[in-house]
């Protein structure tokens, strides 16, 4: 199917889409694999031409892939079509067809997870490594799409050991170097697809290490986590990655991505070589984010809360935050009291794991200097759970296994206490406003119903009763007055032109016009004009100014005293 079908001549975009719709609507029996192959070749050729010659955006290729998924050709034998396209990914080298193939597999895999599982079984992970490594400059759009395909495939299904063995130091270093450079995508300034691939690779290493411990058939030599290894050796060269993952954790609402970031943070804070990988200011931002998220998590998200607490302990104990001045010490102690449920008897008791993790964080040296007692796991457990914890149970048994075991389906959003409270408040406000409007409308209707009959009755009652003679006289008077009014109106009735002028004037209400300021005739104001007499001679000179007024008496006295003193001297 990799060979393109160039027998179709395309002259316009409209013709291309018409031909493409004809191809995907091909009806054939499920056993006619040759007919399906020919139709798939035509579809691949047309979709590639669409991207290379007529495409205005990446959505055009996605629409072509979706049309194949919705057409008769795919529904004839979905498994065979998927297998042929996966084989095309393993064999194709041209950027145009590769982009179309990757787009189809990404859309189909998100809807049907079995597609990603089959890709791993067919060895597509190794093929994606080859296509991604060092080829960003060839086709940035294809490079980004292949990164998305690797991420989605790796977070759905566990990779095989032989797949992870293909990941070398050069590939991981190449990804870190791309993050340090400037992004060529306006909509992705933080290299989000690359960061997600590194995060999911770290998770795959963690899962592989835990299965190796529990599986006796696993290879004797443990796998080396290439992501942590690269940061341990060259961490100061790749600090942009650390800044970006803290920024993403601050903004991310998807639970699975939060877990991916927390798993890597846990390894970095428990590996001695990466204790000080982050800048101090970045660690303070991270502590703020963790405090906010822990307070905002609903009670049912216990697994995510436990992961945050497991990251919080090494963050406070091993990084620069353990040095004075201690950042947010009071806030952290208040958080631990809230999570432990101390002094709170109106809600459900806290689970045992949360108590143990809170107790471990409370025992960080610089937090327990002030004698923060009363939030120990043993005391709270006896108070709320009615159980006694031994020293071994109260101590932390946190390991990589506990952190790696926390999973969540992709796409699940983390609920927020604050968002739920705001939504409830908005709903109550809207309901209250609707009730008020209904009550006001009902009250207005009742008022109108009461006023109308009253007015009619009052008018009826106030009308005086007249005799027939009085009624005839009033009618005659009314006729005479109406005829007089007609004559006067005919004499004073304006013409049609005057009527139109009056109507136009009445349509536009005239505002009182403000008088315009007088413009001086000379640009510098009123010029000086010499006044001459009638015989042409100039007028007499102006009189000199008057003499200045006499000085005040106080100053005269002062000068006299000064003179007298000078004379004495």
Coordinates of C-alpha atoms in Angstrom, one line a residue:
X1 CA 0.0 0.0 0.0
X2 CA 3.0 2.3 0.2
X3 CA 3.1 2.9 -3.5
X4 CA 1.1 6.0 -4.4
X5 CA -1.6 5.9 -7.1
X6 CA -0.7 8.7 -9.4
X7 CA -3.2 7.7 -12.1
X8 CA -5.7 10.3 -10.8
X9 CA -5.2 13.7 -12.2
X10 CA -6.2 16.5 -9.8
X11 CA -6.6 20.1 -11.0
X12 CA -8.5 21.8 -8.2
X13 CA -9.2 21.3 -4.5
X14 CA -12.9 20.7 -5.1
X15 CA -12.1 17.9 -7.5
X16 CA -9.6 16.4 -4.9
X17 CA -12.3 16.2 -2.2
X18 CA -14.8 14.7 -4.6
X19 CA -12.4 12.0 -5.6
X20 CA -11.5 11.4 -2.0
X21 CA -15.1 11.0 -0.9
X22 CA -15.6 8.5 -3.8
X23 CA -12.6 6.5 -2.6
X24 CA -13.7 6.2 1.0
X25 CA -17.2 5.3 -0.1
X26 CA -16.0 2.3 -2.0
X27 CA -18.1 -0.8 -1.3
X28 CA -16.4 -4.2 -1.6
X29 CA -16.6 -7.6 0.2
X30 CA -14.5 -8.1 3.2
X31 CA -12.4 -10.8 1.4
X32 CA -11.5 -8.5 -1.4
X33 CA -8.2 -7.4 0.1
X34 CA -6.8 -6.3 -3.3
X35 CA -9.7 -3.9 -3.8
X36 CA -9.2 -2.5 -0.3
X37 CA -5.5 -2.1 -0.9
X38 CA -6.1 -0.2 -4.2
X39 CA -8.6 2.1 -2.5
X40 CA -6.2 2.8 0.4
X41 CA -3.4 3.7 -2.0
X42 CA -5.7 6.2 -3.7
X43 CA -6.8 7.6 -0.4
X44 CA -3.2 8.0 0.8
X45 CA -2.2 9.7 -2.5
X46 CA -5.1 12.1 -2.4
X47 CA -4.7 13.0 1.3
X48 CA -0.9 13.6 0.7
X49 CA -1.7 15.8 -2.3
X50 CA -4.2 17.7 -0.1
X51 CA -1.5 18.6 2.4
X52 CA 1.2 19.4 -0.1
X53 CA -0.7 21.4 -2.6
X54 CA -4.2 22.5 -1.3
X55 CA -4.1 22.4 2.5
X56 CA -4.7 25.6 4.4
X57 CA -4.4 24.1 7.8
X58 CA -3.6 20.8 9.6
X59 CA -7.4 20.2 10.0
X60 CA -7.6 19.3 6.3
X61 CA -5.6 16.2 6.7
X62 CA -7.5 15.4 9.9
X63 CA -10.8 15.7 8.0
X64 CA -9.4 13.3 5.3
X65 CA -8.5 10.8 8.0
X66 CA -11.9 11.2 9.6
X67 CA -13.6 10.6 6.3
X68 CA -11.8 7.3 5.9
X69 CA -13.0 6.3 9.4
X70 CA -16.6 7.2 8.6
X71 CA -16.6 5.7 5.1
X72 CA -17.7 2.3 3.8
X73 CA -14.1 1.3 2.9
X74 CA -13.1 1.3 6.6
X75 CA -16.2 -0.4 7.9
X76 CA -15.8 -3.3 5.4
X77 CA -12.9 -4.7 7.4
X78 CA -11.6 -2.3 10.1
X79 CA -8.9 -4.7 11.4
X80 CA -7.4 -5.2 8.0
X81 CA -7.4 -1.4 7.2
X82 CA -5.6 -0.7 10.5
X83 CA -3.1 -3.4 9.9
X84 CA -2.3 -2.0 6.4
X85 CA -1.9 1.5 7.7
X86 CA 0.4 0.4 10.5
X87 CA 2.6 -1.5 8.0
X88 CA 2.7 1.7 6.0
X89 CA 4.1 3.6 9.0
X90 CA 6.8 1.0 9.3
X91 CA 7.8 1.3 5.6
X92 CA 7.0 4.8 4.5
X93 CA 9.8 7.5 4.4
X94 CA 8.2 10.4 2.5
X95 CA 6.9 13.2 4.8
X96 CA 3.6 13.7 3.0
X97 CA 2.3 10.1 3.3
X98 CA 3.9 9.8 6.8
X99 CA 1.9 12.8 8.0
X100 CA -1.4 11.3 6.7
X101 CA -0.6 7.9 8.3
X102 CA 0.3 9.4 11.6
X103 CA -2.8 11.6 11.6
X104 CA -5.1 8.6 10.9
X105 CA -3.5 6.4 13.6
X106 CA -3.7 9.3 16.2
X107 CA -7.4 9.9 15.6
X108 CA -8.2 6.2 15.4
X109 CA -6.2 5.4 18.5
X110 CA -7.9 8.1 20.6
X111 CA -11.2 6.6 19.8
X112 CA -10.1 2.9 19.9
X113 CA -7.3 2.1 22.3
X114 CA -6.7 -1.3 20.7
X115 CA -5.0 0.6 17.8
X116 CA -2.2 1.8 20.1
X117 CA -1.8 -1.7 21.6
X118 CA -1.5 -3.2 18.2
X119 CA 1.1 -0.5 17.2
X120 CA 3.3 -1.5 20.2
X121 CA 3.0 -5.2 19.3
X122 CA 4.0 -4.4 15.7
X123 CA 7.1 -2.5 16.8
X124 CA 6.0 1.0 16.0
X125 CA 7.7 2.6 19.1
X126 CA 11.2 1.9 17.7
X127 CA 10.1 3.2 14.3
X128 CA 8.8 6.4 15.9
X129 CA 12.2 6.9 17.7
X130 CA 13.9 6.8 14.3
X131 CA 11.5 9.2 12.7
X132 CA 11.7 11.7 15.6
X133 CA 15.4 11.7 16.4
X134 CA 17.2 14.6 14.7
X135 CA 14.5 15.3 12.1
X136 CA 12.7 18.4 13.5
X137 CA 14.1 20.7 10.8
X138 CA 13.0 18.5 7.9
X139 CA 9.3 18.9 8.7
X140 CA 8.3 20.6 12.0
X141 CA 4.6 19.8 11.6
X142 CA 5.3 16.1 11.0
X143 CA 7.8 16.1 13.9
X144 CA 5.1 17.5 16.3
X145 CA 2.5 15.0 15.1
X146 CA 4.9 12.0 15.6
X147 CA 5.6 13.3 19.1
X148 CA 1.9 13.4 19.9
X149 CA 1.5 9.9 18.5
X150 CA 4.4 8.5 20.6
X151 CA 2.9 10.2 23.7
X152 CA -0.6 8.9 23.2
X153 CA 0.6 5.4 22.4
X154 CA 2.9 5.2 25.4
X155 CA 0.5 6.5 28.1
X156 CA -2.3 4.1 27.1
X157 CA -0.2 0.9 27.1
X158 CA 2.9 -0.3 28.9
X159 CA 5.9 -0.5 26.6
X160 CA 7.9 -3.7 26.2
X161 CA 11.4 -3.9 27.7
X162 CA 13.0 -4.2 24.3
X163 CA 11.3 -1.0 23.3
X164 CA 12.8 0.9 26.2
X165 CA 16.2 -0.5 25.4
X166 CA 16.0 1.3 22.1
X167 CA 15.9 4.7 24.0
X168 CA 19.5 5.9 24.2
X169 CA 21.1 8.9 25.9
X170 CA 21.4 10.7 22.5
X171 CA 17.6 10.7 22.0
X172 CA 16.8 12.0 25.4
X173 CA 19.5 14.6 25.2
X174 CA 18.2 15.7 21.8
X175 CA 14.7 16.3 23.3
X176 CA 16.2 18.3 26.2
X177 CA 18.1 20.5 23.7
X178 CA 15.0 21.2 21.7
X179 CA 13.3 22.5 24.9
X180 CA 16.2 24.8 25.6
X181 CA 15.8 26.4 22.1
X182 CA 13.2 28.8 21.0
X183 CA 9.8 27.3 19.9
X184 CA 8.8 27.8 16.2
X185 CA 5.1 27.3 17.1
X186 CA 3.2 30.4 18.3
X187 CA 0.6 28.2 20.0
X188 CA 3.2 26.1 21.8
X189 CA 5.9 28.4 23.4
X190 CA 6.8 25.8 26.0
X191 CA 7.5 22.7 23.8
X192 CA 4.5 20.9 25.3
X193 CA 4.6 17.8 23.0
X194 CA 8.3 17.2 23.8
X195 CA 7.8 17.6 27.5
X196 CA 4.9 15.2 27.5
X197 CA 7.1 12.6 25.7
X198 CA 9.8 12.9 28.4
X199 CA 7.2 12.7 31.2
X200 CA 5.6 9.5 29.7
X201 CA 9.1 7.9 29.2
X202 CA 9.9 8.6 32.8
X203 CA 6.6 6.9 33.8
X204 CA 7.4 3.9 31.6
X205 CA 10.8 3.5 33.3
X206 CA 9.1 3.6 36.7
X207 CA 6.5 1.0 35.8
X208 CA 9.2 -1.2 34.2
X209 CA 11.3 -1.0 37.4
X210 CA 8.4 -2.0 39.6
X211 CA 7.4 -4.9 37.4
X212 CA 11.0 -6.1 37.4
X213 CA 11.0 -6.3 41.2
X214 CA 7.8 -8.3 41.2
X215 CA 8.4 -10.5 38.1
X216 CA 11.1 -13.1 38.5
X217 CA 11.2 -13.7 34.8
X218 CA 12.5 -10.1 34.2
X219 CA 16.1 -9.5 33.1
X220 CA 18.7 -9.4 35.8
X221 CA 20.1 -6.0 34.7
X222 CA 17.7 -3.3 35.7
X223 CA 16.8 -0.5 33.3
X224 CA 18.4 2.9 33.7
X225 CA 16.0 5.8 33.7
X226 CA 17.5 7.8 30.9
X227 CA 15.5 10.9 31.8
X228 CA 16.7 11.1 35.4
X229 CA 20.2 10.1 34.3
X230 CA 20.4 13.0 31.8
X231 CA 19.2 15.5 34.4
X232 CA 21.6 14.1 37.0
X233 CA 24.6 14.5 34.7
X234 CA 23.7 17.7 32.8
X235 CA 20.9 19.2 34.9
X236 CA 22.3 22.8 35.0
X237 CA 22.3 22.8 31.1
X238 CA 18.6 22.0 30.9
X239 CA 16.9 24.1 33.6
X240 CA 14.2 25.3 31.1
X241 CA 12.6 21.9 31.3
X242 CA 12.2 22.2 35.1
X243 CA 10.7 25.7 34.8
X244 CA 8.2 24.5 32.2
X245 CA 7.0 21.4 34.1
X246 CA 6.2 23.6 37.2
X247 CA 4.4 26.0 34.9
X248 CA 2.4 23.2 33.4
X249 CA 1.5 21.7 36.8
X250 CA 0.2 25.1 37.8
X251 CA -2.1 25.3 34.7
X252 CA -2.9 21.6 34.1
X253 CA -6.4 20.3 34.9
X254 CA -6.1 16.8 33.5
X255 CA -5.5 14.3 36.3
X256 CA -3.2 12.0 34.3
X257 CA -0.9 14.8 33.3
X258 CA -0.6 16.0 36.9
X259 CA 0.4 12.5 37.9
X260 CA 3.0 12.3 35.2
X261 CA 4.6 15.6 36.4
X262 CA 4.4 14.5 40.1
X263 CA 6.1 11.2 39.4
X264 CA 9.1 12.9 37.8
X265 CA 9.3 15.5 40.6
X266 CA 9.3 12.7 43.2
X267 CA 12.3 11.0 41.5
X268 CA 14.1 14.3 41.2
X269 CA 13.6 15.2 44.9
X270 CA 14.6 11.7 46.1
X271 CA 17.7 11.5 43.9
X272 CA 20.7 13.1 45.5
X273 CA 22.2 14.3 42.3
X274 CA 19.1 16.3 41.4
X275 CA 18.2 17.7 44.9
X276 CA 19.2 21.2 43.7
X277 CA 18.2 20.9 40.0
X278 CA 15.5 23.6 40.3
X279 CA 16.0 27.3 41.1
X280 CA 14.9 28.4 44.5
X281 CA 12.3 30.7 43.2
X282 CA 10.9 27.9 41.1
X283 CA 10.7 25.7 44.2
X284 CA 8.7 28.3 46.0
X285 CA 6.3 28.5 43.1
X286 CA 6.0 24.8 43.2
X287 CA 5.2 24.8 47.0
X288 CA 2.5 27.4 46.4
X289 CA 1.0 25.2 43.7
X290 CA 1.0 22.1 45.9
X291 CA -0.6 23.9 48.8
X292 CA -3.3 25.3 46.6
X293 CA -4.1 22.0 44.9
X294 CA -4.1 20.1 48.1
X295 CA -6.7 22.5 49.6
X296 CA -8.7 22.4 46.4
X297 CA -8.9 18.7 45.9
X298 CA -12.3 17.0 46.7
X299 CA -12.3 14.2 49.3
X300 CA -12.8 11.4 46.8
X301 CA -9.5 12.1 45.0
X302 CA -7.4 10.3 47.6
X303 CA -4.8 8.8 45.2
X304 CA -3.9 12.2 43.8
X305 CA -3.8 13.7 47.3
X306 CA -1.4 10.9 48.4
X307 CA 0.9 11.6 45.4
X308 CA 1.0 15.3 46.2
X309 CA 1.9 14.5 49.8
X310 CA 4.6 12.0 48.7
X311 CA 6.2 14.8 46.6
X312 CA 5.8 17.4 49.4
X313 CA 8.0 15.5 51.9
X314 CA 11.2 15.4 49.8
X315 CA 10.6 18.9 48.5
X316 CA 10.7 20.3 52.0
X317 CA 13.4 17.9 53.3
X318 CA 15.9 17.7 50.5
X319 CA 15.8 20.9 48.4
X320 CA 16.9 24.5 49.1
X321 CA 13.6 25.0 50.9
X322 CA 15.1 23.4 54.0
X323 CA 17.5 26.4 54.3
X324 CA 16.4 29.6 56.3
X325 CA 14.5 31.8 55.8
X326 CA 11.9 29.0 55.5
X327 CA 9.3 29.8 52.9
X328 CA 5.6 29.5 53.9
X329 CA 6.3 27.7 57.1
X330 CA 3.0 28.7 58.8
X331 CA 1.0 27.9 55.7
X332 CA 2.5 24.4 55.5
X333 CA 1.7 23.7 59.1
X334 CA -1.8 25.0 58.7
X335 CA -2.2 22.8 55.6
X336 CA -1.1 19.7 57.6
X337 CA -3.5 20.4 60.4
X338 CA -6.4 20.7 57.9
X339 CA -5.4 17.5 56.1
X340 CA -5.1 15.6 59.3
X341 CA -8.5 16.7 60.4
X342 CA -7.4 17.9 63.8
X343 CA -10.1 19.7 65.6
X344 CA -12.6 18.8 62.9
X345 CA -15.4 16.4 64.2
X346 CA -18.1 17.3 61.8
X347 CA -16.8 15.5 58.7
X348 CA -15.8 12.0 57.8
X349 CA -12.5 10.7 59.3
X350 CA -9.3 11.0 57.3
X351 CA -8.0 7.8 55.7
X352 CA -5.0 6.0 57.2
X353 CA -2.7 6.7 54.3
X354 CA -3.3 10.4 54.4
X355 CA -2.6 10.4 58.2
X356 CA 0.6 8.6 57.7
X357 CA 1.9 10.8 54.9
X358 CA 0.9 14.0 56.8
X359 CA 2.7 12.8 59.9
X360 CA 5.8 12.2 57.8
X361 CA 5.7 15.7 56.3
X362 CA 5.2 17.1 59.8
X363 CA 8.4 15.5 61.0
X364 CA 10.6 17.5 58.5
X365 CA 13.2 19.1 60.8
X366 CA 12.5 22.8 60.1
X367 CA 8.8 22.2 60.4
X368 CA 8.9 20.4 63.8
X369 CA 11.3 22.9 65.4
X370 CA 8.4 24.7 67.0
X371 CA 7.1 21.5 68.4
X372 CA 4.3 20.9 66.0
X373 CA 2.6 18.0 67.8
X374 CA -1.0 16.9 67.7
X375 CA -1.0 16.0 64.0
X376 CA 0.8 12.8 64.5
X377 CA -0.7 9.8 62.7
X378 CA -1.0 7.8 65.9
X379 CA -2.9 10.4 67.9
X380 CA -5.3 11.3 65.1
X381 CA -5.9 7.6 64.2
X382 CA -6.8 6.8 67.8
X383 CA -9.2 9.8 67.9
X384 CA -11.0 9.4 64.6
X385 CA -10.5 5.9 63.4
X386 CA -10.4 4.1 66.7
X387 CA -7.2 2.2 65.8
X388 CA -3.6 2.2 67.1
X389 CA -0.7 2.5 64.7
X390 CA 2.7 1.1 65.6
X391 CA 5.9 2.9 65.0
X392 CA 6.5 1.1 61.7
X393 CA 3.0 1.9 60.5
X394 CA 3.3 5.6 61.4
X395 CA 6.6 5.8 59.6
X396 CA 6.5 6.3 55.8
X397 CA 6.9 3.3 53.6
X398 CA 6.8 5.4 50.5
X399 CA 8.6 3.9 47.5
X400 CA 8.7 4.1 43.8
X401 CA 6.1 1.3 43.7
X402 CA 3.5 3.5 45.5
X403 CA 4.1 6.5 43.2
X404 CA 4.3 4.5 40.0
X405 CA 1.1 2.6 40.8
X406 CA -1.1 5.7 40.7
X407 CA -2.8 5.8 37.3
X408 CA -5.7 7.7 35.7
X409 CA -7.4 7.5 32.4
X410 CA -6.5 10.2 29.8
X411 CA -8.8 13.0 29.5
X412 CA -10.3 12.9 33.0
X413 CA -10.4 16.4 34.5
X414 CA -9.5 17.1 38.1
X415 CA -12.6 18.5 39.9
X416 CA -12.1 21.6 42.0
X417 CA -13.8 22.6 45.3
X418 CA -13.6 26.2 44.3
X419 CA -15.1 25.7 40.9
X420 CA -17.9 23.6 42.3
X421 CA -18.8 26.2 44.9
X422 CA -18.8 29.0 42.3
X423 CA -21.0 26.9 40.0
X424 CA -23.5 26.3 42.8
X425 CA -23.5 29.9 43.8
X426 CA -24.2 30.9 40.2
X427 CA -27.0 28.4 39.9
X428 CA -28.6 29.6 43.1
X429 CA -28.3 33.3 42.0
X430 CA -29.9 32.4 38.6
X431 CA -32.7 30.5 40.3
X432 CA -33.3 33.4 42.7
X433 CA -33.4 35.9 39.9
X434 CA -35.9 33.8 37.9
X435 CA -38.1 33.5 41.0
X436 CA -38.0 37.2 41.6
X437 CA -38.9 37.9 37.9
X438 CA -41.8 35.5 38.1
X439 CA -43.0 37.0 41.4
X440 CA -42.8 40.6 39.9
X441 CA -44.6 39.5 36.8
X442 CA -47.4 37.9 38.8
X443 CA -47.7 41.0 41.0
X444 CA -47.9 43.3 38.0
X445 CA -50.7 41.1 36.5
X446 CA -52.7 41.2 39.6
X447 CA -52.3 45.0 39.9
X448 CA -53.6 45.4 36.4
X449 CA -56.5 43.1 36.9
X450 CA -57.5 45.1 40.0
X451 CA -57.1 48.6 38.5
X452 CA -59.1 48.1 35.3
X453 CA -62.5 47.3 36.8
X454 CA -62.1 50.1 39.3
X455 CA -61.5 52.6 36.6
X456 CA -64.5 51.5 34.6
X457 CA -66.7 51.5 37.7
X458 CA -65.5 55.0 38.7
X459 CA -66.1 56.5 35.3
X460 CA -69.6 54.9 35.2
X461 CA -70.5 56.2 38.6
X462 CA -69.2 59.7 38.0
X463 CA -71.3 60.2 34.8
X464 CA -74.3 62.5 35.6
X465 CA -77.7 61.5 34.4
X466 CA -79.3 63.9 31.8
X467 CA -82.7 64.3 30.4
X468 CA -83.5 63.9 26.6
X469 CA -83.9 67.6 26.0
X470 CA -80.5 68.3 27.7
X471 CA -79.0 65.6 25.5
X472 CA -80.4 67.2 22.3
X473 CA -79.0 70.6 23.2
X474 CA -75.5 69.2 23.9
X475 CA -75.5 67.4 20.6
X476 CA -76.4 70.6 18.7
X477 CA -73.7 72.6 20.6
X478 CA -71.2 69.9 19.7
X479 CA -72.1 70.0 16.0
X480 CA -71.7 73.8 15.8
X481 CA -68.4 73.8 17.6
X482 CA -67.1 71.0 15.4
X483 CA -68.1 72.9 12.2
X484 CA -66.3 76.0 13.6
X485 CA -63.2 74.0 14.3
X486 CA -63.2 72.6 10.7
X487 CA -63.4 76.1 9.2
X488 CA -60.6 77.4 11.4
X489 CA -58.5 74.3 10.7
X490 CA -59.0 74.6 6.9
X491 CA -57.9 78.2 7.0
X492 CA -54.8 77.4 9.0
X493 CA -54.0 74.1 7.4
X494 CA -50.4 74.1 5.9
X495 CA -49.6 72.9 2.4
X496 CA -48.2 69.4 1.7
X497 CA -44.6 70.9 1.4
X498 CA -45.0 72.6 4.7
X499 CA -46.3 69.4 6.2
X500 CA -43.3 67.4 5.0
X501 CA -41.0 70.1 6.4
X502 CA -42.8 69.9 9.8
X503 CA -42.7 66.1 9.8
X504 CA -38.9 66.1 9.0
X505 CA -38.4 68.6 11.8
X506 CA -40.5 66.7 14.2
X507 CA -38.6 63.5 13.4
X508 CA -35.3 65.0 14.3
X509 CA -35.6 66.9 17.6
X510 CA -33.6 70.1 17.4
X511 CA -31.1 70.8 20.2
X512 CA -30.4 74.3 21.3
X513 CA -27.4 75.4 19.2
X514 CA -24.5 76.9 21.1
X515 CA -23.1 80.1 19.7
X516 CA -19.8 79.7 17.9
X517 CA -16.9 81.6 19.3
X518 CA -15.8 84.6 17.4
X519 CA -12.8 84.1 15.2
X520 CA -10.4 86.9 15.3
X521 CA -9.8 88.6 12.0
X522 CA -6.0 88.6 12.6
X523 CA -4.3 85.4 13.4
X524 CA -2.5 87.0 16.4
X525 CA -5.7 88.5 17.7
X526 CA -6.8 92.1 17.3
X527 CA -3.9 94.0 15.7
X528 CA -2.8 97.4 16.9
X529 CA -4.3 100.2 14.8
X530 CA -2.8 103.7 15.2
X531 CA -5.5 106.3 15.9
X532 CA -5.0 109.4 13.7
X533 CA -6.9 112.6 13.5
X534 CA -9.0 113.7 10.6
X535 CA -6.3 115.9 9.1
X536 CA -3.8 113.0 9.0
X537 CA -1.8 114.2 12.0
X538 CA -1.1 111.8 14.8
X539 CA -2.8 112.3 18.1
X540 CA -1.0 113.8 21.0
X541 CA 1.3 111.7 23.2
X542 CA -0.1 109.7 25.9
X543 CA 0.1 111.2 29.4
X544 CA 2.9 109.8 31.6
X545 CA 1.9 107.3 34.2
X546 CA 0.9 108.5 37.6
X547 CA 3.4 108.6 40.4
X548 CA 3.7 105.5 42.5
X549 CA 1.7 105.4 45.7
X550 CA 3.6 106.3 48.9
X551 CA 5.3 103.6 50.9
X552 CA 3.6 102.1 53.8
X553 CA 4.4 103.6 57.2
X554 CA 5.9 100.4 58.6
X555 CA 8.7 100.3 56.0
X556 CA 9.4 104.0 56.5
X557 CA 9.8 103.5 60.2
X558 CA 12.0 100.6 59.6
X559 CA 14.3 102.5 57.3
X560 CA 14.5 105.4 59.7
X561 CA 15.5 103.2 62.6
X562 CA 18.2 101.6 60.4
X563 CA 19.6 105.1 59.5
X564 CA 19.6 106.1 63.1
X565 CA 21.6 103.0 64.1
X566 CA 24.1 103.6 61.3
X567 CA 24.5 107.2 62.3
X568 CA 25.2 106.2 65.9
X569 CA 27.9 103.8 64.8

